[in-house]
Amino acid sequence: MSEQTVDPTTWFEGRPRVMFVHAHPDDETITTGGTLAALAEAGLEPLLVTLTRGEQGEVTPGPLQALAGSHGLAVVRQNELRTALGMLGVERHAFLGAEPARAEGLPPYIYEDSGMAWGSDGRATAAPEASRDALTSAPAVEVLNDLLAAAYQAGAQAIVSYDDGGGYGHPDHRLAHRLSRAVAHALELPFWEIVPDPEPLAAPGADDAGSPGPPAAGDAGPAGTGTETDATVERHDISPWLERKVAALRAHGTQLTVDGGDIVHVGGQREPIGGVESFRRV
């Protein structure tokens, strides 16, 4: 396992334009918020592509809960994401299906959250039914061409997304992995997957489709511990940018709350806000 200095210009082999691919608003902050903030502050122009607007997610208890299942939820989550990216200092962002993440000559399109259910193994699985506008219902070639356009137009030099299990199994996360790997292969770019927590939390019940409940997907534990021994894993000390990450987390008020040093997800799962974010080149 490689220890990285707190110098973002050395991360991801020093490649200055890295494209991050995330499934729903809040995923970018939970799993890669500190890394995004560090790269942005160093002037390295990270690009974030968000595949959906988290339309199928549940909502945190309280006055915002009335938004669940409504058209207004997508609008609110777009605004939350905009605020979170402001906290992280990230300026380059696109939703898949909209410029610059749309294949040339096609009109804009909104890919919706595919939804999920909890499986008997405590991991997310596909929802019983996905809408016709869901990301996983769209023609694979169209979705792939949109992401390819985003990477090409942005001059991406590396791509980051989930592992092949989608972190905790959400179908949109798993598709994000496949799409990102395919684009990286097509453009001959290196691909880094987010290293999940080796000891995921239990899933006590339904959770926000856009907020991973069971696994703490961004933190692989203190340096020198855990199960990761692959030399291709790089661990980013994001402690200098932790306050920015926490501020960005607070912006995602429909999906989570921050309690001390923990994230509290919709289903009640608690996840420590770690000072390390880990990635494996594959």
PDB file of C-alpha atoms in Angstrom:
ATOM      1  CA  MET A   1       0.000   0.000   0.000  1.00  0.00           C
ATOM      2  CA  SER A   2       1.441   3.358  -0.945  1.00  0.00           C
ATOM      3  CA  GLU A   3       1.432   6.325   1.425  1.00  0.00           C
ATOM      4  CA  GLN A   4       0.774   9.628  -0.319  1.00  0.00           C
ATOM      5  CA  THR A   5       2.058  12.992   0.838  1.00  0.00           C
ATOM      6  CA  VAL A   6      -0.402  15.821   1.270  1.00  0.00           C
ATOM      7  CA  ASP A   7       0.411  17.160  -2.173  1.00  0.00           C
ATOM      8  CA  PRO A   8      -2.548  16.764  -4.534  1.00  0.00           C
ATOM      9  CA  THR A   9      -0.345  17.434  -7.558  1.00  0.00           C
ATOM     10  CA  THR A  10       1.179  13.968  -7.030  1.00  0.00           C
ATOM     11  CA  TRP A  11      -2.159  12.143  -6.790  1.00  0.00           C
ATOM     12  CA  PHE A  12      -3.399  10.005  -9.669  1.00  0.00           C
ATOM     13  CA  GLU A  13       0.139   9.913 -11.065  1.00  0.00           C
ATOM     14  CA  GLY A  14       0.178  13.701 -11.237  1.00  0.00           C
ATOM     15  CA  ARG A  15      -2.456  13.855 -13.968  1.00  0.00           C
ATOM     16  CA  PRO A  16      -4.031  17.325 -13.744  1.00  0.00           C
ATOM     17  CA  ARG A  17      -7.459  16.692 -15.332  1.00  0.00           C
ATOM     18  CA  VAL A  18      -9.253  13.818 -13.622  1.00  0.00           C
ATOM     19  CA  MET A  19     -12.903  13.030 -14.373  1.00  0.00           C
ATOM     20  CA  PHE A  20     -14.977  11.708 -11.452  1.00  0.00           C
ATOM     21  CA  VAL A  21     -18.119   9.750 -12.335  1.00  0.00           C
ATOM     22  CA  HIS A  22     -20.821   9.513  -9.647  1.00  0.00           C
ATOM     23  CA  ALA A  23     -24.352   8.152  -9.731  1.00  0.00           C
ATOM     24  CA  HIS A  24     -26.337  10.596  -7.555  1.00  0.00           C
ATOM     25  CA  PRO A  25     -25.923  13.922  -5.747  1.00  0.00           C
ATOM     26  CA  ASP A  26     -24.059  13.428  -2.426  1.00  0.00           C
ATOM     27  CA  ASP A  27     -22.018  10.433  -3.649  1.00  0.00           C
ATOM     28  CA  GLU A  28     -19.304  12.800  -4.819  1.00  0.00           C
ATOM     29  CA  THR A  29     -18.897  14.296  -1.344  1.00  0.00           C
ATOM     30  CA  ILE A  30     -19.241  11.144   0.761  1.00  0.00           C
ATOM     31  CA  THR A  31     -16.632   9.134  -1.127  1.00  0.00           C
ATOM     32  CA  THR A  32     -14.395  11.687  -2.848  1.00  0.00           C
ATOM     33  CA  GLY A  33     -15.194  15.114  -1.379  1.00  0.00           C
ATOM     34  CA  GLY A  34     -11.813  15.711   0.213  1.00  0.00           C
ATOM     35  CA  THR A  35      -9.963  14.625  -2.904  1.00  0.00           C
ATOM     36  CA  LEU A  36     -12.093  16.881  -5.109  1.00  0.00           C
ATOM     37  CA  ALA A  37     -11.508  19.847  -2.792  1.00  0.00           C
ATOM     38  CA  ALA A  38      -7.765  19.237  -2.742  1.00  0.00           C
ATOM     39  CA  LEU A  39      -7.463  18.926  -6.512  1.00  0.00           C
ATOM     40  CA  ALA A  40      -9.576  22.038  -7.053  1.00  0.00           C
ATOM     41  CA  GLU A  41      -7.530  24.112  -4.603  1.00  0.00           C
ATOM     42  CA  ALA A  42      -4.348  23.001  -6.350  1.00  0.00           C
ATOM     43  CA  GLY A  43      -5.740  24.304  -9.661  1.00  0.00           C
ATOM     44  CA  LEU A  44      -5.996  20.847 -11.224  1.00  0.00           C
ATOM     45  CA  GLU A  45      -9.534  21.321 -12.622  1.00  0.00           C
ATOM     46  CA  PRO A  46     -11.274  18.072 -11.657  1.00  0.00           C
ATOM     47  CA  LEU A  47     -14.441  17.345 -13.633  1.00  0.00           C
ATOM     48  CA  LEU A  48     -17.483  15.784 -11.958  1.00  0.00           C
ATOM     49  CA  VAL A  49     -20.119  13.990 -14.020  1.00  0.00           C
ATOM     50  CA  THR A  50     -23.298  13.099 -12.086  1.00  0.00           C
ATOM     51  CA  LEU A  51     -25.403  10.471 -13.820  1.00  0.00           C
ATOM     52  CA  THR A  52     -28.804  11.153 -12.215  1.00  0.00           C
ATOM     53  CA  ARG A  53     -30.472  13.609  -9.856  1.00  0.00           C
ATOM     54  CA  GLY A  54     -31.354  11.083  -7.144  1.00  0.00           C
ATOM     55  CA  GLU A  55     -35.080  11.210  -7.931  1.00  0.00           C
ATOM     56  CA  GLN A  56     -35.907   7.874  -6.264  1.00  0.00           C
ATOM     57  CA  GLY A  57     -34.133   8.500  -2.995  1.00  0.00           C
ATOM     58  CA  GLU A  58     -35.814   8.768   0.360  1.00  0.00           C
ATOM     59  CA  VAL A  59     -35.593  11.983   2.349  1.00  0.00           C
ATOM     60  CA  THR A  60     -34.249  12.692   5.817  1.00  0.00           C
ATOM     61  CA  PRO A  61     -36.896  12.922   8.558  1.00  0.00           C
ATOM     62  CA  GLY A  62     -38.311  16.377   9.157  1.00  0.00           C
ATOM     63  CA  PRO A  63     -39.865  19.166   7.102  1.00  0.00           C
ATOM     64  CA  LEU A  64     -38.110  18.138   3.871  1.00  0.00           C
ATOM     65  CA  GLN A  65     -39.673  14.664   3.916  1.00  0.00           C
ATOM     66  CA  ALA A  66     -42.704  15.920   1.968  1.00  0.00           C
ATOM     67  CA  LEU A  67     -40.418  16.129  -1.075  1.00  0.00           C
ATOM     68  CA  ALA A  68     -40.066  12.339  -1.287  1.00  0.00           C
ATOM     69  CA  GLY A  69     -41.391  11.021  -4.588  1.00  0.00           C
ATOM     70  CA  SER A  70     -42.151  14.493  -5.934  1.00  0.00           C
ATOM     71  CA  HIS A  71     -40.752  16.308  -8.950  1.00  0.00           C
ATOM     72  CA  GLY A  72     -39.466  18.962  -6.591  1.00  0.00           C
ATOM     73  CA  LEU A  73     -36.993  16.523  -5.044  1.00  0.00           C
ATOM     74  CA  ALA A  74     -34.833  16.496  -8.165  1.00  0.00           C
ATOM     75  CA  VAL A  75     -34.789  20.288  -8.234  1.00  0.00           C
ATOM     76  CA  VAL A  76     -33.788  20.498  -4.563  1.00  0.00           C
ATOM     77  CA  ARG A  77     -31.048  17.912  -4.993  1.00  0.00           C
ATOM     78  CA  GLN A  78     -29.626  19.779  -7.960  1.00  0.00           C
ATOM     79  CA  ASN A  79     -29.436  22.893  -5.789  1.00  0.00           C
ATOM     80  CA  GLU A  80     -27.885  20.918  -2.928  1.00  0.00           C
ATOM     81  CA  LEU A  81     -25.244  19.603  -5.294  1.00  0.00           C
ATOM     82  CA  ARG A  82     -24.511  23.088  -6.589  1.00  0.00           C
ATOM     83  CA  THR A  83     -24.006  24.311  -3.017  1.00  0.00           C
ATOM     84  CA  ALA A  84     -21.842  21.312  -2.107  1.00  0.00           C
ATOM     85  CA  LEU A  85     -19.593  21.845  -5.111  1.00  0.00           C
ATOM     86  CA  GLY A  86     -19.249  25.478  -4.090  1.00  0.00           C
ATOM     87  CA  MET A  87     -18.023  24.330  -0.679  1.00  0.00           C
ATOM     88  CA  LEU A  88     -15.528  21.987  -2.361  1.00  0.00           C
ATOM     89  CA  GLY A  89     -14.390  24.617  -4.867  1.00  0.00           C
ATOM     90  CA  VAL A  90     -15.300  22.426  -7.844  1.00  0.00           C
ATOM     91  CA  GLU A  91     -16.291  24.492 -10.878  1.00  0.00           C
ATOM     92  CA  ARG A  92     -16.504  21.879 -13.632  1.00  0.00           C
ATOM     93  CA  HIS A  93     -19.654  19.768 -13.370  1.00  0.00           C
ATOM     94  CA  ALA A  94     -22.169  18.217 -15.751  1.00  0.00           C
ATOM     95  CA  PHE A  95     -25.187  15.963 -15.486  1.00  0.00           C
ATOM     96  CA  LEU A  96     -25.048  13.071 -17.925  1.00  0.00           C
ATOM     97  CA  GLY A  97     -27.285  13.851 -20.885  1.00  0.00           C
ATOM     98  CA  ALA A  98     -26.585  17.605 -20.803  1.00  0.00           C
ATOM     99  CA  GLU A  99     -23.709  19.514 -22.385  1.00  0.00           C
ATOM    100  CA  PRO A 100     -20.846  18.771 -22.232  1.00  0.00           C
ATOM    101  CA  ALA A 101     -21.884  15.241 -21.223  1.00  0.00           C
ATOM    102  CA  ARG A 102     -24.129  14.650 -24.238  1.00  0.00           C
ATOM    103  CA  ALA A 103     -23.192  13.089 -27.562  1.00  0.00           C
ATOM    104  CA  GLU A 104     -22.990  15.588 -30.399  1.00  0.00           C
ATOM    105  CA  GLY A 105     -26.205  16.232 -32.278  1.00  0.00           C
ATOM    106  CA  LEU A 106     -28.557  14.831 -29.648  1.00  0.00           C
ATOM    107  CA  PRO A 107     -31.031  16.926 -27.643  1.00  0.00           C
ATOM    108  CA  PRO A 108     -30.546  17.115 -23.868  1.00  0.00           C
ATOM    109  CA  TYR A 109     -31.861  14.152 -21.896  1.00  0.00           C
ATOM    110  CA  ILE A 110     -32.462  13.496 -18.181  1.00  0.00           C
ATOM    111  CA  TYR A 111     -31.424  10.071 -16.936  1.00  0.00           C
ATOM    112  CA  GLU A 112     -33.389   9.331 -13.776  1.00  0.00           C
ATOM    113  CA  ASP A 113     -32.352   7.461 -10.652  1.00  0.00           C
ATOM    114  CA  SER A 114     -33.036   3.733 -11.153  1.00  0.00           C
ATOM    115  CA  GLY A 115     -34.037   3.125  -7.545  1.00  0.00           C
ATOM    116  CA  MET A 116     -32.963   0.150  -5.440  1.00  0.00           C
ATOM    117  CA  ALA A 117     -34.000  -2.350  -2.797  1.00  0.00           C
ATOM    118  CA  TRP A 118     -32.032  -4.023  -0.016  1.00  0.00           C
ATOM    119  CA  GLY A 119     -31.144  -7.656  -0.709  1.00  0.00           C
ATOM    120  CA  SER A 120     -31.031 -10.442   1.861  1.00  0.00           C
ATOM    121  CA  ASP A 121     -27.233 -10.152   1.941  1.00  0.00           C
ATOM    122  CA  GLY A 122     -27.425  -6.554   3.171  1.00  0.00           C
ATOM    123  CA  ARG A 123     -26.353  -5.107  -0.185  1.00  0.00           C
ATOM    124  CA  ALA A 124     -28.381  -2.986  -2.554  1.00  0.00           C
ATOM    125  CA  THR A 125     -30.023  -4.630  -5.537  1.00  0.00           C
ATOM    126  CA  ALA A 126     -32.211  -3.495  -8.413  1.00  0.00           C
ATOM    127  CA  ALA A 127     -35.649  -2.138  -7.595  1.00  0.00           C
ATOM    128  CA  PRO A 128     -38.603  -4.345  -8.609  1.00  0.00           C
ATOM    129  CA  GLU A 129     -39.362  -1.874 -11.397  1.00  0.00           C
ATOM    130  CA  ALA A 130     -37.322   0.923 -12.921  1.00  0.00           C
ATOM    131  CA  SER A 131     -39.005   3.720 -14.851  1.00  0.00           C
ATOM    132  CA  ARG A 132     -38.617   3.983 -18.609  1.00  0.00           C
ATOM    133  CA  ASP A 133     -36.452   7.081 -18.025  1.00  0.00           C
ATOM    134  CA  ALA A 134     -34.182   5.358 -15.508  1.00  0.00           C
ATOM    135  CA  LEU A 135     -30.454   5.263 -16.172  1.00  0.00           C
ATOM    136  CA  THR A 136     -30.466   1.464 -16.266  1.00  0.00           C
ATOM    137  CA  SER A 137     -33.392   1.444 -18.737  1.00  0.00           C
ATOM    138  CA  ALA A 138     -31.621   3.632 -21.289  1.00  0.00           C
ATOM    139  CA  PRO A 139     -29.851   2.120 -24.316  1.00  0.00           C
ATOM    140  CA  ALA A 140     -26.345   1.314 -23.146  1.00  0.00           C
ATOM    141  CA  VAL A 141     -24.727   2.749 -26.279  1.00  0.00           C
ATOM    142  CA  GLU A 142     -26.422   6.122 -25.758  1.00  0.00           C
ATOM    143  CA  VAL A 143     -25.328   6.399 -22.141  1.00  0.00           C
ATOM    144  CA  LEU A 144     -21.827   5.299 -23.059  1.00  0.00           C
ATOM    145  CA  ASN A 145     -21.537   7.840 -25.871  1.00  0.00           C
ATOM    146  CA  ASP A 146     -22.639  10.632 -23.523  1.00  0.00           C
ATOM    147  CA  LEU A 147     -19.931   9.796 -21.002  1.00  0.00           C
ATOM    148  CA  LEU A 148     -17.386   9.384 -23.781  1.00  0.00           C
ATOM    149  CA  ALA A 149     -18.273  12.874 -25.029  1.00  0.00           C
ATOM    150  CA  ALA A 150     -17.807  14.301 -21.525  1.00  0.00           C
ATOM    151  CA  ALA A 151     -14.353  12.771 -21.146  1.00  0.00           C
ATOM    152  CA  TYR A 152     -13.235  13.763 -24.634  1.00  0.00           C
ATOM    153  CA  GLN A 153     -14.481  17.350 -24.501  1.00  0.00           C
ATOM    154  CA  ALA A 154     -12.992  17.859 -21.039  1.00  0.00           C
ATOM    155  CA  GLY A 155      -9.607  16.534 -22.078  1.00  0.00           C
ATOM    156  CA  ALA A 156      -9.763  14.016 -19.230  1.00  0.00           C
ATOM    157  CA  GLN A 157      -6.442  12.380 -18.398  1.00  0.00           C
ATOM    158  CA  ALA A 158      -7.790   9.838 -15.886  1.00  0.00           C
ATOM    159  CA  ILE A 159     -11.157   8.568 -14.677  1.00  0.00           C
ATOM    160  CA  VAL A 160     -12.352   7.759 -11.143  1.00  0.00           C
ATOM    161  CA  SER A 161     -15.519   5.872 -10.220  1.00  0.00           C
ATOM    162  CA  TYR A 162     -16.784   2.952  -8.102  1.00  0.00           C
ATOM    163  CA  ASP A 163     -15.494  -0.600  -7.975  1.00  0.00           C
ATOM    164  CA  ASP A 164     -17.252  -3.340  -9.955  1.00  0.00           C
ATOM    165  CA  GLY A 165     -19.676  -3.921  -7.081  1.00  0.00           C
ATOM    166  CA  GLY A 166     -20.748  -0.300  -7.106  1.00  0.00           C
ATOM    167  CA  GLY A 167     -19.485   0.224  -3.556  1.00  0.00           C
ATOM    168  CA  TYR A 168     -22.649  -1.086  -1.931  1.00  0.00           C
ATOM    169  CA  GLY A 169     -24.434  -2.588  -4.928  1.00  0.00           C
ATOM    170  CA  HIS A 170     -26.757   0.154  -6.185  1.00  0.00           C
ATOM    171  CA  PRO A 171     -27.520  -0.595  -9.864  1.00  0.00           C
ATOM    172  CA  ASP A 172     -26.642   2.969 -10.898  1.00  0.00           C
ATOM    173  CA  HIS A 173     -23.284   2.669  -9.152  1.00  0.00           C
ATOM    174  CA  ARG A 174     -22.530  -0.633 -10.840  1.00  0.00           C
ATOM    175  CA  LEU A 175     -23.410   0.820 -14.233  1.00  0.00           C
ATOM    176  CA  ALA A 176     -21.231   3.849 -13.483  1.00  0.00           C
ATOM    177  CA  HIS A 177     -18.291   1.481 -13.009  1.00  0.00           C
ATOM    178  CA  ARG A 178     -18.910  -0.322 -16.297  1.00  0.00           C
ATOM    179  CA  LEU A 179     -19.378   2.896 -18.251  1.00  0.00           C
ATOM    180  CA  SER A 180     -16.301   4.520 -16.728  1.00  0.00           C
ATOM    181  CA  ARG A 181     -14.105   1.505 -17.380  1.00  0.00           C
ATOM    182  CA  ALA A 182     -15.293   1.344 -20.989  1.00  0.00           C
ATOM    183  CA  VAL A 183     -14.579   5.043 -21.587  1.00  0.00           C
ATOM    184  CA  ALA A 184     -11.161   4.752 -19.950  1.00  0.00           C
ATOM    185  CA  HIS A 185     -10.360   1.793 -22.188  1.00  0.00           C
ATOM    186  CA  ALA A 186     -11.603   3.547 -25.334  1.00  0.00           C
ATOM    187  CA  LEU A 187      -9.539   6.681 -24.655  1.00  0.00           C
ATOM    188  CA  GLU A 188      -6.566   4.753 -23.247  1.00  0.00           C
ATOM    189  CA  LEU A 189      -6.838   6.495 -19.876  1.00  0.00           C
ATOM    190  CA  PRO A 190      -5.927   5.095 -16.452  1.00  0.00           C
ATOM    191  CA  PHE A 191      -8.880   4.187 -14.232  1.00  0.00           C
ATOM    192  CA  TRP A 192      -8.996   4.368 -10.446  1.00  0.00           C
ATOM    193  CA  GLU A 193     -11.793   2.766  -8.446  1.00  0.00           C
ATOM    194  CA  ILE A 194     -12.916   4.037  -5.055  1.00  0.00           C
ATOM    195  CA  VAL A 195     -11.810   1.590  -2.375  1.00  0.00           C
ATOM    196  CA  PRO A 196     -14.772   0.654  -0.157  1.00  0.00           C
ATOM    197  CA  ASP A 197     -14.624   0.272   3.596  1.00  0.00           C
ATOM    198  CA  PRO A 198     -13.418  -3.303   4.339  1.00  0.00           C
ATOM    199  CA  GLU A 199     -15.965  -3.500   7.183  1.00  0.00           C
ATOM    200  CA  PRO A 200     -19.276  -2.139   5.862  1.00  0.00           C
ATOM    201  CA  LEU A 201     -22.039  -1.147   8.230  1.00  0.00           C
ATOM    202  CA  ALA A 202     -25.184  -3.220   8.592  1.00  0.00           C
ATOM    203  CA  ALA A 203     -28.258  -2.171   6.646  1.00  0.00           C
ATOM    204  CA  PRO A 204     -31.103  -1.682   9.155  1.00  0.00           C
ATOM    205  CA  GLY A 205     -33.663  -0.829   6.487  1.00  0.00           C
ATOM    206  CA  ALA A 206     -34.444   1.198   3.398  1.00  0.00           C
ATOM    207  CA  ASP A 207     -32.153   4.117   2.679  1.00  0.00           C
ATOM    208  CA  ASP A 208     -31.744   6.954   0.228  1.00  0.00           C
ATOM    209  CA  ALA A 209     -31.131   5.667  -3.261  1.00  0.00           C
ATOM    210  CA  GLY A 210     -28.527   8.353  -3.701  1.00  0.00           C
ATOM    211  CA  SER A 211     -26.829   7.943  -0.315  1.00  0.00           C
ATOM    212  CA  PRO A 212     -24.997   4.709   0.462  1.00  0.00           C
ATOM    213  CA  GLY A 213     -26.260   3.441   3.786  1.00  0.00           C
ATOM    214  CA  PRO A 214     -24.412   0.224   4.597  1.00  0.00           C
ATOM    215  CA  PRO A 215     -20.824   0.841   3.501  1.00  0.00           C
ATOM    216  CA  ALA A 216     -18.680   3.789   4.429  1.00  0.00           C
ATOM    217  CA  ALA A 217     -17.420   3.801   0.900  1.00  0.00           C
ATOM    218  CA  GLY A 218     -14.798   6.485   1.128  1.00  0.00           C
ATOM    219  CA  ASP A 219     -12.587   5.464   4.028  1.00  0.00           C
ATOM    220  CA  ALA A 220     -10.443   2.334   4.138  1.00  0.00           C
ATOM    221  CA  GLY A 221      -9.386   2.874   7.745  1.00  0.00           C
ATOM    222  CA  PRO A 222      -6.259   4.279   9.379  1.00  0.00           C
ATOM    223  CA  ALA A 223      -3.045   4.050   7.414  1.00  0.00           C
ATOM    224  CA  GLY A 224      -1.334   0.695   7.785  1.00  0.00           C
ATOM    225  CA  THR A 225      -4.482  -1.173   8.852  1.00  0.00           C
ATOM    226  CA  GLY A 226      -7.414  -2.871   7.170  1.00  0.00           C
ATOM    227  CA  THR A 227      -7.397  -5.464   4.413  1.00  0.00           C
ATOM    228  CA  GLU A 228      -5.928  -3.430   1.554  1.00  0.00           C
ATOM    229  CA  THR A 229      -2.455  -4.670   0.608  1.00  0.00           C
ATOM    230  CA  ASP A 230      -2.473  -3.906  -3.125  1.00  0.00           C
ATOM    231  CA  ALA A 231       0.445  -1.648  -4.045  1.00  0.00           C
ATOM    232  CA  THR A 232      -1.801   0.070  -6.596  1.00  0.00           C
ATOM    233  CA  VAL A 233      -3.898   1.614  -3.796  1.00  0.00           C
ATOM    234  CA  GLU A 234      -3.163   5.250  -3.031  1.00  0.00           C
ATOM    235  CA  ARG A 235      -4.492   6.826   0.124  1.00  0.00           C
ATOM    236  CA  HIS A 236      -5.162  10.551   0.174  1.00  0.00           C
ATOM    237  CA  ASP A 237      -4.770  12.380   3.459  1.00  0.00           C
ATOM    238  CA  ILE A 238      -7.629  14.861   3.077  1.00  0.00           C
ATOM    239  CA  SER A 239      -7.415  16.285   6.592  1.00  0.00           C
ATOM    240  CA  PRO A 240      -6.431  19.784   5.326  1.00  0.00           C
ATOM    241  CA  TRP A 241      -9.702  19.830   3.367  1.00  0.00           C
ATOM    242  CA  LEU A 242     -11.887  18.041   5.915  1.00  0.00           C
ATOM    243  CA  GLU A 243     -13.779  21.201   6.908  1.00  0.00           C
ATOM    244  CA  ARG A 244     -14.715  21.763   3.270  1.00  0.00           C
ATOM    245  CA  LYS A 245     -15.922  18.189   2.980  1.00  0.00           C
ATOM    246  CA  VAL A 246     -18.056  18.528   6.105  1.00  0.00           C
ATOM    247  CA  ALA A 247     -19.554  21.791   4.816  1.00  0.00           C
ATOM    248  CA  ALA A 248     -20.378  20.073   1.520  1.00  0.00           C
ATOM    249  CA  LEU A 249     -21.967  17.153   3.356  1.00  0.00           C
ATOM    250  CA  ARG A 250     -24.197  19.548   5.281  1.00  0.00           C
ATOM    251  CA  ALA A 251     -25.394  20.969   1.953  1.00  0.00           C
ATOM    252  CA  HIS A 252     -26.984  17.604   1.110  1.00  0.00           C
ATOM    253  CA  GLY A 253     -29.727  18.120   3.687  1.00  0.00           C
ATOM    254  CA  THR A 254     -32.382  15.959   2.008  1.00  0.00           C
ATOM    255  CA  GLN A 255     -30.109  12.937   2.056  1.00  0.00           C
ATOM    256  CA  LEU A 256     -28.067  12.982   5.249  1.00  0.00           C
ATOM    257  CA  THR A 257     -27.234  14.870   8.404  1.00  0.00           C
ATOM    258  CA  VAL A 258     -23.882  15.523  10.039  1.00  0.00           C
ATOM    259  CA  ASP A 259     -23.685  14.663  13.736  1.00  0.00           C
ATOM    260  CA  GLY A 260     -20.295  15.458  15.207  1.00  0.00           C
ATOM    261  CA  GLY A 261     -17.790  13.416  13.241  1.00  0.00           C
ATOM    262  CA  ASP A 262     -20.408  11.135  11.680  1.00  0.00           C
ATOM    263  CA  ILE A 263     -22.699  11.083   8.675  1.00  0.00           C
ATOM    264  CA  VAL A 264     -26.200   9.886   9.588  1.00  0.00           C
ATOM    265  CA  HIS A 265     -27.965   8.397   6.578  1.00  0.00           C
ATOM    266  CA  VAL A 266     -31.711   8.259   5.942  1.00  0.00           C
ATOM    267  CA  GLY A 267     -32.016   4.742   7.334  1.00  0.00           C
ATOM    268  CA  GLY A 268     -30.233   5.731  10.546  1.00  0.00           C
ATOM    269  CA  GLN A 269     -26.851   4.274   9.598  1.00  0.00           C
ATOM    270  CA  ARG A 270     -23.889   6.156  11.009  1.00  0.00           C
ATOM    271  CA  GLU A 271     -20.668   6.528   9.082  1.00  0.00           C
ATOM    272  CA  PRO A 272     -17.497   8.213  10.364  1.00  0.00           C
ATOM    273  CA  ILE A 273     -16.247  11.119   8.259  1.00  0.00           C
ATOM    274  CA  GLY A 274     -12.737   9.876   7.683  1.00  0.00           C
ATOM    275  CA  GLY A 275      -9.627  11.888   6.927  1.00  0.00           C
ATOM    276  CA  VAL A 276      -8.456   9.425   4.289  1.00  0.00           C
ATOM    277  CA  GLU A 277      -9.924   8.623   0.867  1.00  0.00           C
ATOM    278  CA  SER A 278      -8.534   5.593  -0.950  1.00  0.00           C
ATOM    279  CA  PHE A 279      -8.347   4.643  -4.617  1.00  0.00           C
ATOM    280  CA  ARG A 280      -7.027   1.628  -6.509  1.00  0.00           C
ATOM    281  CA  ARG A 281      -5.720   1.761 -10.071  1.00  0.00           C
ATOM    282  CA  VAL A 282      -7.124  -1.120 -12.120  1.00  0.00           C
TER     283      VAL A 282
END
